[in-house]
Coordinates of C-alpha atoms and ligand atoms in Angstrom, one line a residue:
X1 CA -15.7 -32.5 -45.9
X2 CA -19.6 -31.4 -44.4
X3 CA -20.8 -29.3 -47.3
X4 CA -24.7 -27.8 -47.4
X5 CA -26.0 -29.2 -50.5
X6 CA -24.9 -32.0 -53.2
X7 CA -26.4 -32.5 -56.4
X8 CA -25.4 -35.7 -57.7
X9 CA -26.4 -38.3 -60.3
X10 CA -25.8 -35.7 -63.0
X11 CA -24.1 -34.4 -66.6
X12 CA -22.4 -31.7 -66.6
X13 CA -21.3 -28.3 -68.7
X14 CA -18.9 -26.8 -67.1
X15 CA -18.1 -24.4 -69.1
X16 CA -14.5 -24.3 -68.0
X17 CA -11.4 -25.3 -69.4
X18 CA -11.3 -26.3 -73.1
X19 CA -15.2 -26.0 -75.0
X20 CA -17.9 -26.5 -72.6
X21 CA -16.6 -29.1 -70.0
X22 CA -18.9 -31.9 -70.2
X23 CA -18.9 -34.7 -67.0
X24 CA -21.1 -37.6 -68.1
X25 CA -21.4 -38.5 -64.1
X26 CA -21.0 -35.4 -62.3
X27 CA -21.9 -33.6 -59.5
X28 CA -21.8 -30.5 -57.6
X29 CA -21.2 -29.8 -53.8
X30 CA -22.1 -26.5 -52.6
X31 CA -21.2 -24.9 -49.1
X32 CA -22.1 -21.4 -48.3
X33 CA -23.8 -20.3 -51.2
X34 CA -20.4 -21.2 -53.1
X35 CA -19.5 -24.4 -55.3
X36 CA -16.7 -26.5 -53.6
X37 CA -16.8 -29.3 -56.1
X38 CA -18.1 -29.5 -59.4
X39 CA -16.6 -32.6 -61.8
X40 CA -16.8 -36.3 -61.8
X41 CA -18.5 -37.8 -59.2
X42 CA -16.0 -40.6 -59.2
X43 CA -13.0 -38.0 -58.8
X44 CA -15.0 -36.7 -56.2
X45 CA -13.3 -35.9 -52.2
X46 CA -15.3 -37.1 -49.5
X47 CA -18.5 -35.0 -49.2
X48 CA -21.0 -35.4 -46.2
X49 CA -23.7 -33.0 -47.6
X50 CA -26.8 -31.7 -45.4
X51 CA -28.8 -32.3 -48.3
X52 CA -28.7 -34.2 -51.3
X53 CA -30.6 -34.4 -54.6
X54 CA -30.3 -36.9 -56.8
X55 CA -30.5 -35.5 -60.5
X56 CA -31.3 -38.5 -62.3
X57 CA -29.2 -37.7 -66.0
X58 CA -30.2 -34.1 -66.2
X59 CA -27.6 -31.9 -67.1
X60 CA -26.6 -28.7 -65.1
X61 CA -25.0 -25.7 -66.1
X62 CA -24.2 -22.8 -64.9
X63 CA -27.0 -20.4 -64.3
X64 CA -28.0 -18.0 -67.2
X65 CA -26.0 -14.7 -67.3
X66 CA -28.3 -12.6 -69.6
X67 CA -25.7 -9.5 -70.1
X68 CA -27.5 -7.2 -72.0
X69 CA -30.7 -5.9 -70.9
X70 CA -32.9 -2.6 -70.8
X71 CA -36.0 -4.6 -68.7
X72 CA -36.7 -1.6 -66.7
X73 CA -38.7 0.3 -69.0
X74 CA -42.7 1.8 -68.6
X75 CA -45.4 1.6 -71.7
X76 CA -44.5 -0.9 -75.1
X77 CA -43.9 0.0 -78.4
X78 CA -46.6 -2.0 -80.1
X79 CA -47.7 0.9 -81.8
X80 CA -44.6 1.4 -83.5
X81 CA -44.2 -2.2 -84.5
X82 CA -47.4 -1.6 -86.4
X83 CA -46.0 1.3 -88.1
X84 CA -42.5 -0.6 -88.8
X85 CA -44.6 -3.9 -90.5
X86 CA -46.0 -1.0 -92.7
X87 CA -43.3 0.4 -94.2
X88 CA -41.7 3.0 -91.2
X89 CA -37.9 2.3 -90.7
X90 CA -36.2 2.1 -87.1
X91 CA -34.5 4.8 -87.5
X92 CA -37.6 7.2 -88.9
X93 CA -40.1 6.9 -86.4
X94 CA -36.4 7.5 -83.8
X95 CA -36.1 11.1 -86.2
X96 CA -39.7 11.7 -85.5
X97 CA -40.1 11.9 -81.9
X98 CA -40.9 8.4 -81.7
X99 CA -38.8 5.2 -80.4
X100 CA -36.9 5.7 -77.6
X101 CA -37.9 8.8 -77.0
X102 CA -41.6 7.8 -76.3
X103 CA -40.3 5.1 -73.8
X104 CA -38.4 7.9 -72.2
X105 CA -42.2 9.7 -71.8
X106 CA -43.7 6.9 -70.5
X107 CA -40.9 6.1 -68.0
X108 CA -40.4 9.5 -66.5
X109 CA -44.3 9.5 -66.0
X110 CA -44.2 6.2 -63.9
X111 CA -43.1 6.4 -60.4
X112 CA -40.8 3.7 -59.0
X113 CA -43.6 1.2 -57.7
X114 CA -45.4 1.3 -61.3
X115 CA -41.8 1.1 -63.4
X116 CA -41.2 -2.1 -60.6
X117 CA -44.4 -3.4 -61.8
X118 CA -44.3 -3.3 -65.2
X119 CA -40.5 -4.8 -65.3
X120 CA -41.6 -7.6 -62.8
X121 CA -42.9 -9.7 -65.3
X122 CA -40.1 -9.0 -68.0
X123 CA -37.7 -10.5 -65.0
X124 CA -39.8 -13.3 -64.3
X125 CA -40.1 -14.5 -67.9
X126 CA -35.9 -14.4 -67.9
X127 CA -35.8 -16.1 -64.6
X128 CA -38.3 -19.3 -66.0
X129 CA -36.0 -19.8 -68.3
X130 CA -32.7 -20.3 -66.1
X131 CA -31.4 -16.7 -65.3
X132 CA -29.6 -16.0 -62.3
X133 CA -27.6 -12.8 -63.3
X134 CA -28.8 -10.0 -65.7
X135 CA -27.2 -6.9 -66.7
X136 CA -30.1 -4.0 -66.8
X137 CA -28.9 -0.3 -68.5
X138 CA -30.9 2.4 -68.2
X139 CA -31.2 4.9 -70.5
X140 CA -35.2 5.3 -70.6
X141 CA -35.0 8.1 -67.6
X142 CA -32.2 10.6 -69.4
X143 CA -32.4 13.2 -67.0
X144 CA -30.5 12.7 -63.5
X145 CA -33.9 12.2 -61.2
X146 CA -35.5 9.6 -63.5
X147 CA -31.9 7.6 -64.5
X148 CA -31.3 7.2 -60.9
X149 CA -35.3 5.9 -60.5
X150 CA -34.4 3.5 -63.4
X151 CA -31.5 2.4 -61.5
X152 CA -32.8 2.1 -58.0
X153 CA -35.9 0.3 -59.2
X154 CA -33.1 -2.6 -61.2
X155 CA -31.5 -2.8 -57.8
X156 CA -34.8 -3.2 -56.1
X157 CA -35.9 -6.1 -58.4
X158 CA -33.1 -8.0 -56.3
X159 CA -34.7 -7.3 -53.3
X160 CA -37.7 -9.2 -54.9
X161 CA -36.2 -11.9 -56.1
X162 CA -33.8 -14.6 -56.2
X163 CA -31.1 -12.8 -59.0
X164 CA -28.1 -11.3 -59.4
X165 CA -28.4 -7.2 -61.2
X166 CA -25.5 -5.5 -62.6
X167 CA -26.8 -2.2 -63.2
X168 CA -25.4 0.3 -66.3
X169 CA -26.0 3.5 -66.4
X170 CA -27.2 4.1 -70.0
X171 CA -27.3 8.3 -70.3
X172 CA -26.3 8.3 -73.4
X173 CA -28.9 6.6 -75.1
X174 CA -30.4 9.4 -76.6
X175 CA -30.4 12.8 -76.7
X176 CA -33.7 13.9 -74.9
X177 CA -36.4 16.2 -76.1
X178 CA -35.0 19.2 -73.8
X179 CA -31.4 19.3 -75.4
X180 CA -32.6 18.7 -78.7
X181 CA -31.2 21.8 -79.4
X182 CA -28.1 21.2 -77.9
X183 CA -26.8 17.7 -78.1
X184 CA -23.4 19.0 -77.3
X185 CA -24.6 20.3 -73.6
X186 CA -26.4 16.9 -72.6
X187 CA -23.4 14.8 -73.3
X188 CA -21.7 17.8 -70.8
X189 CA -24.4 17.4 -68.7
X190 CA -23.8 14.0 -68.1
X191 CA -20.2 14.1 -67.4
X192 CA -20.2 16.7 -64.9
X193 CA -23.2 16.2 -63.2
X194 CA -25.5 12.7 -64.1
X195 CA -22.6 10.7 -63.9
X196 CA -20.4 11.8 -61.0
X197 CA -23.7 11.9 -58.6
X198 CA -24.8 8.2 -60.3
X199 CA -21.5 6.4 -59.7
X200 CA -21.2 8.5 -56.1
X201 CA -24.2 6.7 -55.0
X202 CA -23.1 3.5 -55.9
X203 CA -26.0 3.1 -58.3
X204 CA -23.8 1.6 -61.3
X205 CA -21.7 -1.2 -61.7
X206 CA -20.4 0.1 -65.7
X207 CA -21.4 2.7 -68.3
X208 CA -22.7 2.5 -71.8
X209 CA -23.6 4.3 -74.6
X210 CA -25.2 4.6 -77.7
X211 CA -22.9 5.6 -80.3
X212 CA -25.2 6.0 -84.0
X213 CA -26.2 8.4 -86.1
X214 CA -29.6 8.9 -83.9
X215 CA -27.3 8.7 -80.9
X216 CA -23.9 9.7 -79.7
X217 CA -21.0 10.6 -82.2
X218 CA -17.5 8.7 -81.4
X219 CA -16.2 12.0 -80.0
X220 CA -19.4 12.7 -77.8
X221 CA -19.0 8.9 -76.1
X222 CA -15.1 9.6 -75.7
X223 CA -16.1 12.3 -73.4
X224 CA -18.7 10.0 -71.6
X225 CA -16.1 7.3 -71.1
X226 CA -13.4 9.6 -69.8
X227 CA -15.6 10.5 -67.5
X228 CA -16.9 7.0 -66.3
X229 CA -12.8 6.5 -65.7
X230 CA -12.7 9.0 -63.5
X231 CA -15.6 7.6 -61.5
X232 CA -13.7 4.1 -61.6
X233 CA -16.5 2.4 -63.6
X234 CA -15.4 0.0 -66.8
X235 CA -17.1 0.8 -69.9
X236 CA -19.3 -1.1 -72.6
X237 CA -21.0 0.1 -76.3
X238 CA -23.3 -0.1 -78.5
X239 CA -21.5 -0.1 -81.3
X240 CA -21.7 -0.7 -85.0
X241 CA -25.6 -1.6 -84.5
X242 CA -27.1 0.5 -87.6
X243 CA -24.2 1.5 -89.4
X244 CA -20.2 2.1 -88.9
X245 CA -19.0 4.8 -86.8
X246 CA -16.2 3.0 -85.5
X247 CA -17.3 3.0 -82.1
X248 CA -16.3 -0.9 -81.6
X249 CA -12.6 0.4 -82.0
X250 CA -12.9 3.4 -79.7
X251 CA -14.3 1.4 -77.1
X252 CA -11.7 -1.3 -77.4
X253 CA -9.0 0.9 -77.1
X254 CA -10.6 2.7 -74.2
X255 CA -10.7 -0.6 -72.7
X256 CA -14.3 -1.5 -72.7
X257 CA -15.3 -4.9 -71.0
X258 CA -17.7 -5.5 -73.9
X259 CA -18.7 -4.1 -77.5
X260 CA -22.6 -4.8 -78.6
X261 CA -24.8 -5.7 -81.5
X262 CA -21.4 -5.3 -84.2
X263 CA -23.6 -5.9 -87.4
X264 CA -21.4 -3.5 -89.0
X265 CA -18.3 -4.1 -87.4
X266 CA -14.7 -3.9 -89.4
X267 CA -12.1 -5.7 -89.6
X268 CA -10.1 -3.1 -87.5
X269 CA -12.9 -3.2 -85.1
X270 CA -12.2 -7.0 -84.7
X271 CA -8.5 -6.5 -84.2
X272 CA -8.8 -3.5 -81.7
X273 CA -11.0 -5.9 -79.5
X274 CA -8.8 -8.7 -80.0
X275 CA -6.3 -7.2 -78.6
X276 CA -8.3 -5.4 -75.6
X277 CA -9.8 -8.6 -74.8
X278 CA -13.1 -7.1 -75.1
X279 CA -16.2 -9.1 -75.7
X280 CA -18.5 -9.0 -78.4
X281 CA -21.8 -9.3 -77.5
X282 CA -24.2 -10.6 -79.7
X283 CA -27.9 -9.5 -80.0
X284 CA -29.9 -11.9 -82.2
X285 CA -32.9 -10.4 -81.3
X286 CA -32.7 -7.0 -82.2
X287 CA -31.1 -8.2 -85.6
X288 CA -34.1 -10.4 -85.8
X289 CA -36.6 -7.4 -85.0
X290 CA -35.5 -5.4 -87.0
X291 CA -34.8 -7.4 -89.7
X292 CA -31.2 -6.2 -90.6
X293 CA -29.8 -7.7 -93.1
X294 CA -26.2 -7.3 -92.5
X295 CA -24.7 -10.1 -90.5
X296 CA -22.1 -9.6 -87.3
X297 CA -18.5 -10.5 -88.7
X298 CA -18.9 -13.7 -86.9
X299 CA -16.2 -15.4 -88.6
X300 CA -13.6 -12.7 -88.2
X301 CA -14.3 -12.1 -84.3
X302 CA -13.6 -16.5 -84.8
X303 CA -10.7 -16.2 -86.1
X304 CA -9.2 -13.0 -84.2
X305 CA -10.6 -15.1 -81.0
X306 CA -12.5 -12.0 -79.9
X307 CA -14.7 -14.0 -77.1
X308 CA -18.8 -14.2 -78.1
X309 CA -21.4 -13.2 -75.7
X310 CA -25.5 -13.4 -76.5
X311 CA -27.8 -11.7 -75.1
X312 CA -31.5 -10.8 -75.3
X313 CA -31.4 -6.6 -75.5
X314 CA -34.5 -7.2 -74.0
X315 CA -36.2 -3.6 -75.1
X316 CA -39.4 -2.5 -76.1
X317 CA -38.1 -1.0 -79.5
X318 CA -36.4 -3.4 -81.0
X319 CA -36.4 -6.6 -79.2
X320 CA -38.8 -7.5 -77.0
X321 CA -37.4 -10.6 -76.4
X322 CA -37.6 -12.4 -72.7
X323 CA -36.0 -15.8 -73.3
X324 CA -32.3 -16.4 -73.6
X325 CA -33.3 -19.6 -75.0
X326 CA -34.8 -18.1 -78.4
X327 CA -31.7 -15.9 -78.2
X328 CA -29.3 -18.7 -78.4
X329 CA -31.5 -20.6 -81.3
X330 CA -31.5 -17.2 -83.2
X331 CA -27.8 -16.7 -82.7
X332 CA -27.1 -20.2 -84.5
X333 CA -30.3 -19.9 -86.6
X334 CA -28.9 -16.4 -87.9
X335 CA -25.8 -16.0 -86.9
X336 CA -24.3 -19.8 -87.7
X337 CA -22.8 -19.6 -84.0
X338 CA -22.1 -23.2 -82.4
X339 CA -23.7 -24.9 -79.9
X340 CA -21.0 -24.3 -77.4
X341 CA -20.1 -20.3 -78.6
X342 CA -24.2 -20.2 -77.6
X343 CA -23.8 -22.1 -74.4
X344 CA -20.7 -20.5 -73.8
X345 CA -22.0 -17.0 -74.6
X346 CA -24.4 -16.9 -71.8
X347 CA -22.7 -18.3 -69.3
X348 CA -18.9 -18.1 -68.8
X349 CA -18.6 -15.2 -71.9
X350 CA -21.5 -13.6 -70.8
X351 CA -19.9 -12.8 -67.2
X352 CA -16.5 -11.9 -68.9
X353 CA -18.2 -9.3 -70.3
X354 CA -19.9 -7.9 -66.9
X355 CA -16.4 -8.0 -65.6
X356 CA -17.5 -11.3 -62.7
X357 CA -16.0 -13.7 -64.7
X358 CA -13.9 -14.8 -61.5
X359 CA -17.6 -14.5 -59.3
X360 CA -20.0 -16.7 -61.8
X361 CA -20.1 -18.3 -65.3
X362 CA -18.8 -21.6 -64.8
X363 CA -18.8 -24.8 -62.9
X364 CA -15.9 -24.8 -60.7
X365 CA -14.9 -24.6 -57.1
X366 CA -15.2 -20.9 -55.3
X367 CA -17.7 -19.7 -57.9
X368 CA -21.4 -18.8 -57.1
X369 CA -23.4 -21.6 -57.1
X370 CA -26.0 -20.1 -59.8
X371 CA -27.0 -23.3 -61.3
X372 CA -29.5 -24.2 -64.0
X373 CA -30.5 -28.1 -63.8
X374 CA -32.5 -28.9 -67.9
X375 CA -34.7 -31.9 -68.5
X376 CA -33.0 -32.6 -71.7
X377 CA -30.9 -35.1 -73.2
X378 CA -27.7 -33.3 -74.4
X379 CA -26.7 -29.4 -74.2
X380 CA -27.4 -28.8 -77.9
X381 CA -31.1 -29.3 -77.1
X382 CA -31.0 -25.9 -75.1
X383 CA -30.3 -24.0 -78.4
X384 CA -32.2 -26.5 -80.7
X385 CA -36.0 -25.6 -79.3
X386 CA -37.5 -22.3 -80.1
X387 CA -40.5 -21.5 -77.9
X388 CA -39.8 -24.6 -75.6
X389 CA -38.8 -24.0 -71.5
X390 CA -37.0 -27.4 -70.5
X391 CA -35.7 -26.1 -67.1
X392 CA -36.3 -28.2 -64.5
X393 CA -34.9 -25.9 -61.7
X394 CA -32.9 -22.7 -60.7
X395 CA -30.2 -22.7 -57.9
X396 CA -28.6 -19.5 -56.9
X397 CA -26.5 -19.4 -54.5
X398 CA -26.8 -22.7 -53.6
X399 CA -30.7 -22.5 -52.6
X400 CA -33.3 -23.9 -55.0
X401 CA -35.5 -21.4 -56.1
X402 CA -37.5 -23.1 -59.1
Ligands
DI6_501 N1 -30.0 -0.1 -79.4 C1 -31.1 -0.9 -79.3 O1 -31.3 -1.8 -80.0 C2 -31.9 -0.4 -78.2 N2 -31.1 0.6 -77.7 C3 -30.0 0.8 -78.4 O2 -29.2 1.6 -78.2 C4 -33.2 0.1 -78.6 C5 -33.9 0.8 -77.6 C6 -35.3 1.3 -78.0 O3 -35.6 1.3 -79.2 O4 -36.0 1.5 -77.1
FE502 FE1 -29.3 -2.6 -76.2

């Protein structure tokens, strides 16, 4: 078989089939952008490859799927970190005009070169450490003109480099300052105008919302999802983040592709996604942040087998986090996940829950090839640094890109 590319002379994660599918001498063969082989080297068909690097031990996995981000964003919230470190709560300086709200300002005042600009570097900081697919909401624009300028600028930072975006429209992230009166007639104004002309122009691949006590109420985010049905878009939440609304359960019976953050999560929660199959996505950082003190159910979404995603919520609120790296230490670190629900989270979970599980997430023939190649010396040493970059190069789709 002439294939483009082979990458040989390495280890392995697959991340497919049983845990995380490790080939001491493995290799990869890529043709078209896609993987054709990926396995033992040994057990390999007969592969006349264009090019060929020689990987000397290092270990490959699939690239990085960070599935959770708000990256697109103007301005930083350093201010309020002050104000957090001296006493103000999340959730206050949210009730007093502040949080997402002054993000919101910020964003709607930058046009779509400056918001490009400033989310640049957020996207390059993901990339050096092995990303090759990142979910970006929006959410900061809350108005139809500026949600479709967060949206078009995520696309745009495709355009610029080497990455795959999924884009989720995010409207319902908070109620902004010209409803504030009416709440009720945002959530309306959403469903009948924001989202219909959003989805229309093909400008989201899914639809979240924030369902909280500063947010959206379980019956406001039913109306949201109904809608994003009708437009054909799957769903996702943010759920169970600062207290328990039972938005986790709503979304799982809706059919949502993932539930996120889950720190106060129920036991009925847990069963509802088990039986939707819809992921749990873990946010470390934002737990971290905003030093919650109440732990995801980790053991119950275990033992139900509710699959495990991690991402970094990259936000300038309340984590302002660019490494999935530090995400997966904090997610063992604090969570007490394992090395492989961590490796597994952000690669073949991670995709699950952006609905391309059959496009990327693992090692195996017909997939992307997104790869990740580590100087390191087994996978656990991926979750194990904090603050260290071992990633010795970034394939996607086939092509190396550093
Ligand atoms: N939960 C979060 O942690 C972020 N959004 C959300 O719904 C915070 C966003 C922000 O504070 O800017
Ligand atoms: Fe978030």
């Amino acid at each position: 078989m002439q294939c483009d590319h082979v990458w040989l002379d390495a280890r392995l994660a697959t991340m497919a089939g049983e845990g995380i599918g490790i080939v001491d001498d493995g290799m990869v063969a890529c043709t078209d952008g896609r993987i054709v082989y990926a396995g033992p080297a040994a057990e390999a068909p007969l592969l006349s490859a264009s090019t060929t690097t020689r990987c000397t031990g290092r270990w490959i996995t699939p690239g990085i799927v960070d599935c959770h981000t708000h990256l697109v964003y103007a301005g930083n919230r350093a201010g309020e970190f002050e104000a957090r470190l001296a006493g103000a709560t999340y959730e206050d300086i949210a009730r007093a005009g502040g949080g997402i709200a002054s993000t919101v300002s910020a964003t709607r005042a930058a046009d779509a070169h400056e918001l490009l600009a400033e989310s640049l570097p957020r996207l390059d900081a993901l990339l050096a450490h092995g990303v090759t697919t990142v979910e970006i909401k929006s959410g900061y624009g809350l108005s139809l003109e500026h949600e479709a300028k967060m949206l078009r600028v995520a696309g745009a930072l495709a355009n610029v480099r080497n990455v795959r975006v999924r884009r989720t429209f995010l409207g319902a992230h908070a109620v902004p300052a010209e409803w504030r009166h009416n709440p009720d007639g945002y959530v309306t104004h959403i469903v009948d105008c924001m989202l219909p002309t959003i989805a229309a122009e093909g400008l989201a691949d899914a639809v979240d919302a924030f369902c909280e006590g500063i947010g959206f109420s379980p019956a406001q985010v039913e109306l949201v999802f109904a809608a994003a049905a009708r437009a054909g878009l799957p769903i996702k939440l943010h759920a169970e983040q600062l207290s328990n609304l039972h938005g986790a359960t709503l979304a799982a019976r809706m059919g949502a592709l993932s539930a996120d953050h889950l720190e106060h999560a129920d036991e009925e929660a847990v069963a509802a996604m088990a039986q939707a199959g819809t992921v749990a996505v873990l946010l470390p950082g934002a737990f971290y942040f905003t030093r919650e003190d109440r732990l995801p159910p980790v053991g119950l979404l275990r033992s139900a087998g509710v699959p495990i995603a991690v991402a970094t919520d990259c936000n300038p609120g309340t984590s302002p986090l660019v490494s999935p790296l530090l995400a997966m230490n904090m997610a063992a670190t604090l969570f007490r996940l394992t090395v492989a629900e961590c490796l597994m989270g952000t690669t073949r979970v991670a995709a699950n829950a952006l609905g391309i599980g059959d496009k990327i997430g693992t090692l195996e023939a017909g997939k992307a090839c997104d790869l990740a190649i580590w100087d390191v010396g087994s996978p656990a040493e991926l979750v194990y640094g904090i603050g260290s970059n071992p990633l010795h190069a970034r394939i996607f789709g086939g092509i190396n890109v550093g």
